[in-house]
mmCIF file of C-alpha atoms in Angstrom:
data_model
loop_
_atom_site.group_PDB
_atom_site.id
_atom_site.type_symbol
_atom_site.label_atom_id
_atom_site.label_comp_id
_atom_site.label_asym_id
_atom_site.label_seq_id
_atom_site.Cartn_x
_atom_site.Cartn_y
_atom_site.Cartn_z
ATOM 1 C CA UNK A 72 -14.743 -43.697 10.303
ATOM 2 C CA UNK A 73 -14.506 -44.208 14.029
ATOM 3 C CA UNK A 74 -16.690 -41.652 15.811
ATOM 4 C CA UNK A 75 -13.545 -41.146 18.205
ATOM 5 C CA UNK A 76 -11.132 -40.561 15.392
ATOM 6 C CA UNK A 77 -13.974 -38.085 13.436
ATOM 7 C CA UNK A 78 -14.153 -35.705 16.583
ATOM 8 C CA UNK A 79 -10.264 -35.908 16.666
ATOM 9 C CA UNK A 80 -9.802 -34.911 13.142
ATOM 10 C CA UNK A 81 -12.558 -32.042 13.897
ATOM 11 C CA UNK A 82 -10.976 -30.796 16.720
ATOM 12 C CA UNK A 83 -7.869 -30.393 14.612
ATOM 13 C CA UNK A 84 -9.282 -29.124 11.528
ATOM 14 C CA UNK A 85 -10.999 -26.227 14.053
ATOM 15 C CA UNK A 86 -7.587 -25.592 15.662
ATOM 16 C CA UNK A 87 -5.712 -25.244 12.494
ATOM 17 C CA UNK A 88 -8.430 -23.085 11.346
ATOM 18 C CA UNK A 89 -8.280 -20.294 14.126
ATOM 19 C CA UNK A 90 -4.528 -20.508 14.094
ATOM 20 C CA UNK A 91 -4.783 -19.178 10.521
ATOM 21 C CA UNK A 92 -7.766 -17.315 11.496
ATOM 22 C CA UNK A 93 -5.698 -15.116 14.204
ATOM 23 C CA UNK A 94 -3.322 -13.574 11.188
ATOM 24 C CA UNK A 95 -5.915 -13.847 8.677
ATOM 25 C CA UNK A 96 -7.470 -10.075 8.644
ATOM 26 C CA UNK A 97 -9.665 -8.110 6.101
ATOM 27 C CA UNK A 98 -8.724 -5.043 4.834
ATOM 28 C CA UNK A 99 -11.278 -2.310 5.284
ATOM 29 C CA UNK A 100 -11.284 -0.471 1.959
ATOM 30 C CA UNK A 101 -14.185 2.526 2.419
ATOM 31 C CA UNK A 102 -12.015 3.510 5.851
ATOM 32 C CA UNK A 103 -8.522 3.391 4.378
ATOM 33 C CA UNK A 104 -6.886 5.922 2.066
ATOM 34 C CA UNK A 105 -3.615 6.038 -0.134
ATOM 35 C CA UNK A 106 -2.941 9.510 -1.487
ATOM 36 C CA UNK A 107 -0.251 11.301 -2.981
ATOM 37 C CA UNK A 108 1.116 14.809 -2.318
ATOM 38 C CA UNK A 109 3.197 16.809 -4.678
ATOM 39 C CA UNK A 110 3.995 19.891 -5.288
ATOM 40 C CA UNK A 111 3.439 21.828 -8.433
ATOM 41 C CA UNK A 112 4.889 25.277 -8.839
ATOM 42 C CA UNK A 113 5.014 25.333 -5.081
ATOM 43 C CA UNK A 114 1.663 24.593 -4.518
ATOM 44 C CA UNK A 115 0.759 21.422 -2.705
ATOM 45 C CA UNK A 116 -1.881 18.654 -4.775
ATOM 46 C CA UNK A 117 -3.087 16.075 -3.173
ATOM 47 C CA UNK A 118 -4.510 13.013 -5.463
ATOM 48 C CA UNK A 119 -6.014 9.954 -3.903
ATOM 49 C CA UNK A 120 -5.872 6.319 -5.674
ATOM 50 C CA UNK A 121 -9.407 4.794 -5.271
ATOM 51 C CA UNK A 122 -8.591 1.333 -5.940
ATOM 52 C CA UNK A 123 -5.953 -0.737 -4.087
ATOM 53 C CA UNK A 124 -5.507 -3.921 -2.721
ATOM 54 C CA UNK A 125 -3.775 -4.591 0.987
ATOM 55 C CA UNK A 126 -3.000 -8.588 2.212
ATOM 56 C CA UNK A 127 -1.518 -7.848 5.999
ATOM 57 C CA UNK A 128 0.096 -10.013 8.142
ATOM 58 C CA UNK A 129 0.661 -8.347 11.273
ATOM 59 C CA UNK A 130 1.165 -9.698 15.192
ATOM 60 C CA UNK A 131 2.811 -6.527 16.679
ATOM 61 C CA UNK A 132 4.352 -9.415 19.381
ATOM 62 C CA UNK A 133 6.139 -10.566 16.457
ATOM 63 C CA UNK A 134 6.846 -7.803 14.004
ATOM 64 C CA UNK A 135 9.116 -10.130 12.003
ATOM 65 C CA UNK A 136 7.501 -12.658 11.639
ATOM 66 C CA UNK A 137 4.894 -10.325 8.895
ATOM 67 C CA UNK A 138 4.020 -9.370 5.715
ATOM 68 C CA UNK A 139 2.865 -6.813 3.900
ATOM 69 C CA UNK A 140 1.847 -6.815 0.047
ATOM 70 C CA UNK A 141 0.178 -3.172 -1.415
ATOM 71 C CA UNK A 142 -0.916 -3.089 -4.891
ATOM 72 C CA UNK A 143 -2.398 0.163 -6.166
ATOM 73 C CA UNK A 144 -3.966 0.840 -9.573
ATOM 74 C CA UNK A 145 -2.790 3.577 -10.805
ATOM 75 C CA UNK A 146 -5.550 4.203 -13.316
ATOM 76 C CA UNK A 147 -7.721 5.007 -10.199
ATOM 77 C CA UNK A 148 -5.487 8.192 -9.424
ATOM 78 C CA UNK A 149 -7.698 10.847 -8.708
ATOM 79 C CA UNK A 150 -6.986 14.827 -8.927
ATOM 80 C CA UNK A 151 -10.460 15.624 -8.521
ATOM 81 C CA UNK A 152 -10.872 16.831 -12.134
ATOM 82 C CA UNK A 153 -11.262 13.898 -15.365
ATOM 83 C CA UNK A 154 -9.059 16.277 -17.903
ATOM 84 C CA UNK A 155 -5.477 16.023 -15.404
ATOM 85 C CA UNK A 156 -6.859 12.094 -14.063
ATOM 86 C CA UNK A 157 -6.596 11.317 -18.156
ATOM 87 C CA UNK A 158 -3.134 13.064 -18.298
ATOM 88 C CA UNK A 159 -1.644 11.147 -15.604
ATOM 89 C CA UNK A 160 -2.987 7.882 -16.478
ATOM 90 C CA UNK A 161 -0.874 8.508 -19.871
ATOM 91 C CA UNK A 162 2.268 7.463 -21.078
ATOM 92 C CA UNK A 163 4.306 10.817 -19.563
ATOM 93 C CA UNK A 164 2.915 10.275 -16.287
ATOM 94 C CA UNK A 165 1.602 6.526 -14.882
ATOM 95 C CA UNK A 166 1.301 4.914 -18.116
ATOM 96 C CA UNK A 167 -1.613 2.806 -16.803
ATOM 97 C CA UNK A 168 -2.258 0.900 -20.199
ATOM 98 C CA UNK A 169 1.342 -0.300 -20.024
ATOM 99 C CA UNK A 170 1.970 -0.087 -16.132
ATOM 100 C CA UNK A 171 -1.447 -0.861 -14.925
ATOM 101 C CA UNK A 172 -0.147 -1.692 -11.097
ATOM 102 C CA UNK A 173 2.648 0.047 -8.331
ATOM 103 C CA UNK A 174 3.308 -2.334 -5.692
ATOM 104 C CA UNK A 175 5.033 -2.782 -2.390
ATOM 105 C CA UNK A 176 6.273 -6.041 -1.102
ATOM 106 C CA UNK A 177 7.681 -6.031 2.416
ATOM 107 C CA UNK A 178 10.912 -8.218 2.793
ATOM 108 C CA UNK A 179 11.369 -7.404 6.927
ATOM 109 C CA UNK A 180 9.058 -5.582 9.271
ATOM 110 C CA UNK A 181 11.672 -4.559 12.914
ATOM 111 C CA UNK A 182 9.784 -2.820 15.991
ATOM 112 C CA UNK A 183 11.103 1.082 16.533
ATOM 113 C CA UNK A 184 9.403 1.295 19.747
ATOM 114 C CA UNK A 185 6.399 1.622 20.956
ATOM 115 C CA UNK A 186 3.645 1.068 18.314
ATOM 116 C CA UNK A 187 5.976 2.289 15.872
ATOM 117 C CA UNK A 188 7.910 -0.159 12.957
ATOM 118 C CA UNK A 189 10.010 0.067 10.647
ATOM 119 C CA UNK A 190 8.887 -1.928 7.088
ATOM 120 C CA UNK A 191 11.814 -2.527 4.518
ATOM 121 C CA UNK A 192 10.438 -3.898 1.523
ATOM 122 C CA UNK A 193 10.712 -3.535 -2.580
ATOM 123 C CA UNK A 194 8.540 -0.694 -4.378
ATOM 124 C CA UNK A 195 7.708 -0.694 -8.024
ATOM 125 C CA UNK A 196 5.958 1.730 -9.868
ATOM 126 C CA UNK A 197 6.268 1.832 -14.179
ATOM 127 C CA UNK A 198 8.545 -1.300 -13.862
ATOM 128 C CA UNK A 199 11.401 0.530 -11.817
ATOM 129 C CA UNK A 200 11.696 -1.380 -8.509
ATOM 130 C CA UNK A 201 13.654 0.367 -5.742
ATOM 131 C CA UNK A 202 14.610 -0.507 -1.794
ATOM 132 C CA UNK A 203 12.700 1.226 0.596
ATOM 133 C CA UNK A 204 12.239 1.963 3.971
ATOM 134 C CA UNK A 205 9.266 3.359 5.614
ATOM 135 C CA UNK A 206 8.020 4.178 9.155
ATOM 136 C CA UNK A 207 4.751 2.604 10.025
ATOM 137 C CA UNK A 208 2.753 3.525 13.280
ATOM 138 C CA UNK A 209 0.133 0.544 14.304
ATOM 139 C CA UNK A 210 -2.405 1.708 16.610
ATOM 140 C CA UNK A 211 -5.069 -1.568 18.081
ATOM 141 C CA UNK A 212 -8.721 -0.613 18.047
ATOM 142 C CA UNK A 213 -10.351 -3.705 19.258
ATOM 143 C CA UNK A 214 -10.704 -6.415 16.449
ATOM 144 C CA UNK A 215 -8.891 -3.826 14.344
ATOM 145 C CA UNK A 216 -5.355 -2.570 13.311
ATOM 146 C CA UNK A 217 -4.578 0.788 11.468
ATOM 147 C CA UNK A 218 -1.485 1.183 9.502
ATOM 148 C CA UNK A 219 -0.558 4.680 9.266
ATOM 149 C CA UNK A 220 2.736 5.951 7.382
ATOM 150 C CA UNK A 221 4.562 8.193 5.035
ATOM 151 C CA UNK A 222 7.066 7.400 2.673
ATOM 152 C CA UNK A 223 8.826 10.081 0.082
ATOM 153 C CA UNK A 224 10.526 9.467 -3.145
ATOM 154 C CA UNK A 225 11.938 10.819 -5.905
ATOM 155 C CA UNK A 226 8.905 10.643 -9.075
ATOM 156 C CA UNK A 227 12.088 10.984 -11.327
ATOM 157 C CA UNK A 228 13.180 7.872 -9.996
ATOM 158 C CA UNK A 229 10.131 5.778 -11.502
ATOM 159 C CA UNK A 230 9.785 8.022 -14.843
ATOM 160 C CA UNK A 231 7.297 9.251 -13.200
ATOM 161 C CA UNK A 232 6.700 12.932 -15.185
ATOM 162 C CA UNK A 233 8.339 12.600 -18.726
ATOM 163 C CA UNK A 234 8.792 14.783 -21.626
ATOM 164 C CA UNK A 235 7.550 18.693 -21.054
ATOM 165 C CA UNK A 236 6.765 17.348 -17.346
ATOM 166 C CA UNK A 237 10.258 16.256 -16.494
ATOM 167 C CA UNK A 238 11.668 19.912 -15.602
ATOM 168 C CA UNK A 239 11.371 19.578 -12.058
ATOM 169 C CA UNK A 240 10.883 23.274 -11.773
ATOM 170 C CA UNK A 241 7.284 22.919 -12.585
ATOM 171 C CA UNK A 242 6.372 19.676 -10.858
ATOM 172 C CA UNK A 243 8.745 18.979 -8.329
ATOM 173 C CA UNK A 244 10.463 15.535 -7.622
ATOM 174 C CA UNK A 245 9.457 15.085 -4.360
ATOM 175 C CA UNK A 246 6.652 13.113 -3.722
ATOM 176 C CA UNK A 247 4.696 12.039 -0.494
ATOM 177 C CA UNK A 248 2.805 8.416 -0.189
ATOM 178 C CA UNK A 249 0.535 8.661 2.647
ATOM 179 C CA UNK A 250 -1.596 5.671 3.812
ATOM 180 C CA UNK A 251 -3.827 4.940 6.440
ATOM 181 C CA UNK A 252 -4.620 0.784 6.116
ATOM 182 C CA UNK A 253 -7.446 0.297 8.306
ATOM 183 C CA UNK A 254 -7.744 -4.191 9.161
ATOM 184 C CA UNK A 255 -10.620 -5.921 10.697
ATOM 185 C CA UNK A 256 -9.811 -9.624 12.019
ATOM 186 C CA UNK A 257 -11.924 -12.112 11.026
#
């Protein structure tokens, strides 16, 4: 090979490479959180899921032009105490041996002004996939991006809480998804 057409093929390969690099980003997982908040007999209960998986595509010049893909394991829902995170790993609740994953895929990300966006996107939990919409504030740090939102749904909605645990009275239906996605470019 020509050393002419070697440096040109470099100088390419290094371009394409930190093209890609630019949306190419990490996903801090010991600074970002996903947690759950519902309410049982009118008391609020937070639970946290300690494994999940973010891939982020984000260029807040060009909001739709990204992607967003969440998956969560929902055996890693944590109450704080192992008797109720056995209980909602089973069948009534999660179902985690059946259901092992709840994902979000983002089909259109549209600016709401300022650092704020609004992500439309397909959420499945226990095979039950439903359209949502969620607001999503981006905040730049530097090298990195944090994701910040809330969505609410219905837990009925997913057969989430079956059997004795579907009276709403006790556990309510309402549930809030809170996540703070801290990124790192590379």
């Amino acid at each position: 090979m020509k050393p002419r057409f070697r440096q040109l093929i470099v100088a390419a390969t290094a371009s394409a490479l930190l093209v890609l690099g630019v949306a190419h980003a990490q996903v801090d997982a010991s600074k970002s959180t996903v947690t759950a908040t519902s309410k049982q007999m009118n008391v609020p209960v937070d639970g946290t899921f300690k494994k999940f998986t973010a891939q982020l595509i984000f260029d807040p010049a060009k909001p739709a032009a990204g992607s967003a893909q969440l998956t969560i394991y929902t055996a890693s829902y944590d109450l704080g105490d192992e008797s109720y995170n056995q209980q909602v790993r089973g069948k009534d609740w999660f179902d985690s041996a059946q259901f092992p994953n709840a994902t979000f895929v983002s089909s259109a990300i549209a600016p709401a002004g300022g650092n704020q966006f609004r992500v439309s996107g397909k959420l499945t939990i226990k095979g039950k996939s439903e359209n949502v919409t969620l607001p999503v504030t981006v905040t730049q740090q530097g090298a990195t991006q944090i994701f910040d939102g809330t969505l609410s749904i219905k837990r009925s909605q997913f057969d989430i809480g079956t059997g004795e645990w579907k009276d709403t009275s006790v556990v309510a239906d309402d549930v809030s998804i809170k996540f703070h996605i801290v990124e790192a470019r590379k």
